[in-house]
Tab-separated table of C-alpha atoms and ligand atoms in Angstrom:
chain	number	residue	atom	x	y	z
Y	442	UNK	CA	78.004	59.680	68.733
Y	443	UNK	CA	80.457	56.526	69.518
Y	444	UNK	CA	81.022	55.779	72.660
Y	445	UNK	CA	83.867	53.232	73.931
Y	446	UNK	CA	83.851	51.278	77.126
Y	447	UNK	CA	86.089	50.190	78.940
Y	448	UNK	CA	86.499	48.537	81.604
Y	449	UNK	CA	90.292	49.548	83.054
Y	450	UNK	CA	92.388	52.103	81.405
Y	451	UNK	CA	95.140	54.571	82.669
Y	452	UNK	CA	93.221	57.606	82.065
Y	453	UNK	CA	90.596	58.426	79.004
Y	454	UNK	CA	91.842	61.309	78.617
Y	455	UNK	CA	95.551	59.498	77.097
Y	456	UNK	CA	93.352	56.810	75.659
Y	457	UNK	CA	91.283	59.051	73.330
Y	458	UNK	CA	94.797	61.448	72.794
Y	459	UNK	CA	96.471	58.729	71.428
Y	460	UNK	CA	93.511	57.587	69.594
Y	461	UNK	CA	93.165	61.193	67.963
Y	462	UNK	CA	96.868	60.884	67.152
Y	463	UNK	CA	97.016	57.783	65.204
Y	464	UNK	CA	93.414	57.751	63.168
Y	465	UNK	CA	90.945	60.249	62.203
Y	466	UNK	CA	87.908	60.302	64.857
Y	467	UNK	CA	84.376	61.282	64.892
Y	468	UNK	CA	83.403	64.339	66.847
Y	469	UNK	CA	82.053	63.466	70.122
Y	470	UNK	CA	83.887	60.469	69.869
Y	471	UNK	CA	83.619	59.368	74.230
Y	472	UNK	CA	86.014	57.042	75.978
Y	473	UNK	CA	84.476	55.775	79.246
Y	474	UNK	CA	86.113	53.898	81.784
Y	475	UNK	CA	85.057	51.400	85.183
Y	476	UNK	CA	88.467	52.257	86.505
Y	477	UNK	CA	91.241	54.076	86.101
Y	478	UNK	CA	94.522	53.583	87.021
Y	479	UNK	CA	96.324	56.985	86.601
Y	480	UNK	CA	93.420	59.396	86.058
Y	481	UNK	CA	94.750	62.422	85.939
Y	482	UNK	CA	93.791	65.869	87.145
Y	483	UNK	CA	94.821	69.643	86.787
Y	484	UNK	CA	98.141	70.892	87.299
Y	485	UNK	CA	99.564	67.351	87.111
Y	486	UNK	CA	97.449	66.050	90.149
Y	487	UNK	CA	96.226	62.673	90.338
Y	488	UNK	CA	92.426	62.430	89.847
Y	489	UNK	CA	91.066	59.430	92.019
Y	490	UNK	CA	87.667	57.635	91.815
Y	491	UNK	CA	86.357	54.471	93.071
Y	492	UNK	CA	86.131	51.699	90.531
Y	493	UNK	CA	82.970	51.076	88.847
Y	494	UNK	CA	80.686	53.856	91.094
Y	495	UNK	CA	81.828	56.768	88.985
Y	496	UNK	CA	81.861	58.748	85.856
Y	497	UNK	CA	85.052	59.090	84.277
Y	498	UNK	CA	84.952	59.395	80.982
Y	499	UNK	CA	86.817	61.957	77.924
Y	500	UNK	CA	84.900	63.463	74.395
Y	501	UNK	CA	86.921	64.716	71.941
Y	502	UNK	CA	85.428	68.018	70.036
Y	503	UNK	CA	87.013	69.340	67.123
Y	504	UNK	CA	86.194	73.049	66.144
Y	505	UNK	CA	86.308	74.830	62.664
Y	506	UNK	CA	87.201	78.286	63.992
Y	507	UNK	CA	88.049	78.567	67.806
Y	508	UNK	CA	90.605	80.622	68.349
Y	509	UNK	CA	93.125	79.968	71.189
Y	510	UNK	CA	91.366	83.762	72.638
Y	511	UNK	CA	88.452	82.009	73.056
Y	512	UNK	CA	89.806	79.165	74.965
Y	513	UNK	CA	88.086	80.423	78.435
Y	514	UNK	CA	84.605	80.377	76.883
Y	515	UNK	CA	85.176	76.863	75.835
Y	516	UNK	CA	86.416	75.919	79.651
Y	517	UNK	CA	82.909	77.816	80.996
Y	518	UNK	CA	80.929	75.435	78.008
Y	519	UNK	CA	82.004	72.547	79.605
Y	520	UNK	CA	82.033	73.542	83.728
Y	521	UNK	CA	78.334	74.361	82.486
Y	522	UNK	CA	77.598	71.230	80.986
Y	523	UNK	CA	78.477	69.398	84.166
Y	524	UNK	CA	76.896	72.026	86.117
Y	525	UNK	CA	73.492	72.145	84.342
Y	526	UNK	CA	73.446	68.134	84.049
Y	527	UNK	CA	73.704	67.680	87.874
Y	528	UNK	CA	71.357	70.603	88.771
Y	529	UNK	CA	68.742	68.518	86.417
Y	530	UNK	CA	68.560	65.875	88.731
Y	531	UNK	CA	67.359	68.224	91.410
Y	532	UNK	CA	70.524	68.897	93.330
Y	533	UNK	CA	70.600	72.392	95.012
Y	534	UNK	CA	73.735	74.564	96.421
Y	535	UNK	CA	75.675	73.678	93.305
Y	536	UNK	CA	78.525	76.194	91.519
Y	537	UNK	CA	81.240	75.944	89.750
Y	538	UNK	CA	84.775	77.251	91.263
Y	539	UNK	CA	86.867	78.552	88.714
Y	540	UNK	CA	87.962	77.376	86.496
Y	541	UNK	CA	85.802	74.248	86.479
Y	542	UNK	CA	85.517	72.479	89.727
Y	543	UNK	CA	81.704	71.494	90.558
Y	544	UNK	CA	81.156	72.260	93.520
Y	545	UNK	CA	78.397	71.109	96.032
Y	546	UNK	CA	78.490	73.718	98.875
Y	547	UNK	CA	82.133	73.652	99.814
Y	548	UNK	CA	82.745	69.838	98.764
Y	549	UNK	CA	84.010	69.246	95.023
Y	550	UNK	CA	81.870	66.291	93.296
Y	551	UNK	CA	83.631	67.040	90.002
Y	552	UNK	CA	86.579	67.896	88.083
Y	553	UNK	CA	87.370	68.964	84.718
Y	554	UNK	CA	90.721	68.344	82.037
Y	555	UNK	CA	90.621	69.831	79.326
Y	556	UNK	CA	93.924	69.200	76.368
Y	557	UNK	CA	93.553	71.663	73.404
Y	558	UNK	CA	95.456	70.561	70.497
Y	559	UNK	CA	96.932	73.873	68.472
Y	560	UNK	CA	97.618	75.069	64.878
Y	561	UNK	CA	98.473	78.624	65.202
Y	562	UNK	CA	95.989	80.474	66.991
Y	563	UNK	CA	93.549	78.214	66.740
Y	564	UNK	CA	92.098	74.919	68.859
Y	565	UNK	CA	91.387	72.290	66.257
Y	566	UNK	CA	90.491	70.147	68.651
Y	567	UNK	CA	90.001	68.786	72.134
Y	568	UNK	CA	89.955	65.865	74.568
Y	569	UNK	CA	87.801	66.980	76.963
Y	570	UNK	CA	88.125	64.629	80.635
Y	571	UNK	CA	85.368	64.757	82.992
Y	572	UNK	CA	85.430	63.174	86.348
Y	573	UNK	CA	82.538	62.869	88.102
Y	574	UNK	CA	81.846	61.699	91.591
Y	575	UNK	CA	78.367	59.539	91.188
Y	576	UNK	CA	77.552	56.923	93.596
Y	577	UNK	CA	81.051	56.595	95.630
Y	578	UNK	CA	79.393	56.764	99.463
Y	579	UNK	CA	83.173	57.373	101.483
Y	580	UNK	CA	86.043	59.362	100.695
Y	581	UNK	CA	89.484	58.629	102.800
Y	582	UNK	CA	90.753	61.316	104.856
Y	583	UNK	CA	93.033	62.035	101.454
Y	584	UNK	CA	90.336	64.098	100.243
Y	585	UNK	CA	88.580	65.363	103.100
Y	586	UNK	CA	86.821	68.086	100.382
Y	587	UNK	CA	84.999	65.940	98.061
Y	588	UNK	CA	81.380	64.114	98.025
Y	589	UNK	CA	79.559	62.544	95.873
Y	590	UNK	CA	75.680	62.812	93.965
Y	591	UNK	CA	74.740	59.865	96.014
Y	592	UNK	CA	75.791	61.388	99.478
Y	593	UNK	CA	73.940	64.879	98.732
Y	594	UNK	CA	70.447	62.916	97.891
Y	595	UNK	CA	71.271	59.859	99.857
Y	596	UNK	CA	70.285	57.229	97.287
Y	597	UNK	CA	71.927	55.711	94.592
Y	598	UNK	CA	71.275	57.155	91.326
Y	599	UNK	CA	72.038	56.043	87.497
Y	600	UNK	CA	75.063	57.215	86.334
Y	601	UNK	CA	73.951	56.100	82.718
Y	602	UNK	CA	71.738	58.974	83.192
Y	603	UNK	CA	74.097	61.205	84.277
Y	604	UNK	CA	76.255	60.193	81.654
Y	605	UNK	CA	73.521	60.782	78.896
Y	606	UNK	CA	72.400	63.980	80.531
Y	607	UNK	CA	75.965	65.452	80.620
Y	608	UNK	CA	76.524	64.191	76.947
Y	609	UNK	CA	73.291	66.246	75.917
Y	610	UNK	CA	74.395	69.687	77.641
Y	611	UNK	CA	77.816	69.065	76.292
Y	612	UNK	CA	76.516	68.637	72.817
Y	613	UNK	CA	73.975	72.205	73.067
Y	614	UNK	CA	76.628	74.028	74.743
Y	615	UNK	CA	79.576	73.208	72.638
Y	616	UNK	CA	77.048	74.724	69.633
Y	617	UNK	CA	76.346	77.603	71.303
Y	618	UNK	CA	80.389	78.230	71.199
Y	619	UNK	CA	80.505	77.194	67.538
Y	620	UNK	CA	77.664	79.319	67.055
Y	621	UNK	CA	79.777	82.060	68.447
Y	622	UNK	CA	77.553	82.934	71.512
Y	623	UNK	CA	80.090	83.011	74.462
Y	624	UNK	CA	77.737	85.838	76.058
Y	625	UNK	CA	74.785	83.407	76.870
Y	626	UNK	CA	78.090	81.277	77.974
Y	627	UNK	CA	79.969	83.792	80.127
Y	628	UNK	CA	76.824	84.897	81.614
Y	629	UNK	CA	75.679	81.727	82.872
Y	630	UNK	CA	79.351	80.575	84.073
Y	631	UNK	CA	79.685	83.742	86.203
Y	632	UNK	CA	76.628	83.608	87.637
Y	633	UNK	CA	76.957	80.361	88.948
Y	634	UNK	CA	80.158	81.086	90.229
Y	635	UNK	CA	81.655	79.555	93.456
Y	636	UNK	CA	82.138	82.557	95.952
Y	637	UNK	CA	81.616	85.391	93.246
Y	638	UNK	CA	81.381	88.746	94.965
Y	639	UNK	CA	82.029	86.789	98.595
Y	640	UNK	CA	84.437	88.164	100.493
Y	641	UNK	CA	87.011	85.151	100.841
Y	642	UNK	CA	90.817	84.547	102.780
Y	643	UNK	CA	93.059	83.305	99.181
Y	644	UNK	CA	96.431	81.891	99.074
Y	645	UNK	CA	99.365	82.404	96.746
Y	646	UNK	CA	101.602	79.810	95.903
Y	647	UNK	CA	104.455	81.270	98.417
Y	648	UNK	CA	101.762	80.882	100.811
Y	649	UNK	CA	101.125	84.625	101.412
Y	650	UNK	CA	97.390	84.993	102.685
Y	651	UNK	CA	94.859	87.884	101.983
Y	652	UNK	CA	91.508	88.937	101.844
Y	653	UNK	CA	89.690	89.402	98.193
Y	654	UNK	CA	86.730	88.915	96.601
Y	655	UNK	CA	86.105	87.156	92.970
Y	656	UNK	CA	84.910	89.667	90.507
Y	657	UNK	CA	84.748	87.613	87.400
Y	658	UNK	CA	87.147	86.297	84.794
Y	659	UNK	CA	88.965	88.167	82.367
Y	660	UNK	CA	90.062	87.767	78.833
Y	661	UNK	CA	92.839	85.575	79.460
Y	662	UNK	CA	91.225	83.186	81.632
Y	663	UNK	CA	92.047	84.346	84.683
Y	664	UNK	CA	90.482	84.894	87.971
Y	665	UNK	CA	89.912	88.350	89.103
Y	666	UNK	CA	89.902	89.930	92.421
Y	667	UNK	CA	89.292	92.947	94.322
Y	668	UNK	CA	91.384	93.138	97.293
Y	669	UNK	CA	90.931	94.866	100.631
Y	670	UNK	CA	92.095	97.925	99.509
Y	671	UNK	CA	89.679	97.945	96.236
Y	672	UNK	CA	92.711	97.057	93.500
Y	673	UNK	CA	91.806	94.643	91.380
Y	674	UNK	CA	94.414	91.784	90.601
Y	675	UNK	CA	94.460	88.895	88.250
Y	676	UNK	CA	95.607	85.197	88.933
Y	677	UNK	CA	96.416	82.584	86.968
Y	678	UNK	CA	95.685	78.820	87.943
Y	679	UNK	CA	99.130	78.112	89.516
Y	680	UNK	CA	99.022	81.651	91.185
Y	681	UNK	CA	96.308	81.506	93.793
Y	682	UNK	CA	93.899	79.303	95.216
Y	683	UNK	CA	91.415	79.991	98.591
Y	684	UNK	CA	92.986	79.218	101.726
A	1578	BTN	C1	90.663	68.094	88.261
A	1578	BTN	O1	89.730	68.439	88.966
A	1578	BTN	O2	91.839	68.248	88.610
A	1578	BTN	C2	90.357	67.498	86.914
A	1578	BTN	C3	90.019	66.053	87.011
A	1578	BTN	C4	89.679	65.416	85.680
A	1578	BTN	C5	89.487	63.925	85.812
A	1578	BTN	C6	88.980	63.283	84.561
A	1578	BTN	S1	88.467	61.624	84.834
A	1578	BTN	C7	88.338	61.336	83.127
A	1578	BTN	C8	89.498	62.047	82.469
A	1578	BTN	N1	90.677	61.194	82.426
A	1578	BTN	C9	91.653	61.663	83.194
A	1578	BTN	O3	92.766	61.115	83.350
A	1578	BTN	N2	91.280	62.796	83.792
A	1578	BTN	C10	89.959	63.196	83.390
């Protein structure tokens, strides 16, 4: 696997895009980065991470026969990889909140972007970015929801390793998807799932509040819930989010 280091880059997830563009790359090719100065995050957020104490990094999978169906199942590969990497290290009260936030009780330690290039129905390929919050010890007030692997264990801690160990999972679990087992996939992703079957206040976008409880995720990738009343409802990503 070839991995490129850098030390200050916008984001690696437009690094290794425009790297994919313009020459043929090896699968698995990473892009890691010290810094970066427009990381970027899901639904055109900003992802921010504190220079050098971090892991931000992108990998770029390409795929023989994914089909654009199947995209969810390549979102829960990944949230696992993360997940399953971190929980190594011994680190309890850890989900995933869908799609693919890592969670450490109600604090976020890392984020997930994944860019699917399409033909047709199909993903050829993928940059997949992964921000992960390592050894970064203070968060401003700016994001008042996120820690870090070194405040939950209260040392410092490689994040070589972590790097490695995520690289591994990612590797096995991307294989299982090739391999065409998104059960062993699905199964694991929802039952690590933030809040699953927890009675919870959401939000939609227009700021309306209700009650619900997360029941899984369906076909199309999107969260479902059962509401007060026992209807079940589906959201997309820019729908709803917990209040
Ligand atoms: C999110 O939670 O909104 C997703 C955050 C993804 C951040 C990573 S950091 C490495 C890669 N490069 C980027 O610009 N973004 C991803």
């Amino acid at each position: 696997m070839k991995i490129i280091k850098l030390s200050a880059i916008d984001s690696t997830n437009s690094f290794l895009k425009e790297m994919a563009e313009n020459s043929v790359i090896d699968n698995f090719t990473t892009v890691v980065a010290e810094r970066q100065t427009k990381g970027r995050g899901q639904m055109n957020s900003k992802w921010v991470s504190e220079e050098g104490k971090n892991l931000t990094f992108s990998t770029f999978v390409r795929f023989e026969s994914l089909l654009f169906e199947q995209h969810r199942y390549l979102s829960f590969a990944v949230a696992l990889s993360v997940f399953e990497a971190v929980k190594s290290l011994g680190i309890n009260r850890l989900t995933i909140k869908w799609p693919n936030d890592i969670m450490s009780g109600n604090k976020k330690i890392g984020g997930i972007l994944i860019e699917n290039s399409l033909s047709r129905n199909l993903i050829v390929s993928s940059i997949i970015g992964i921000g992960l919050n390592v050894n970064q010890d203070f968060f401003t007030e700016e994001l008042p929801n996120a820690t870090s692997i070194r405040n939950i264990i209260g040392q410092e801690i490689s994040k070589e390793k972590v790097f490695q160990l995520i690289l591994e999972r990612l590797q096995s679990n991307i294989k299982l998807l090739n391999k065409k087992e998104e059960d062993i996939l699905e199964t694991r992703y929802l039952n690590n799932l933030y809040k699953k079957n927890i009675p919870s206040m959401f939000k939609t976008m227009e700021g309306k509040l209700f009650m619900g409880k997360i029941i899984g995720v369906s076909q199309e990738g999107k969260l479902q819930l059962e509401l007060e009343d026992e209807t079940l409802k589906e959201f997309d990503l820019k729908e709803v989010s917990f209040a």
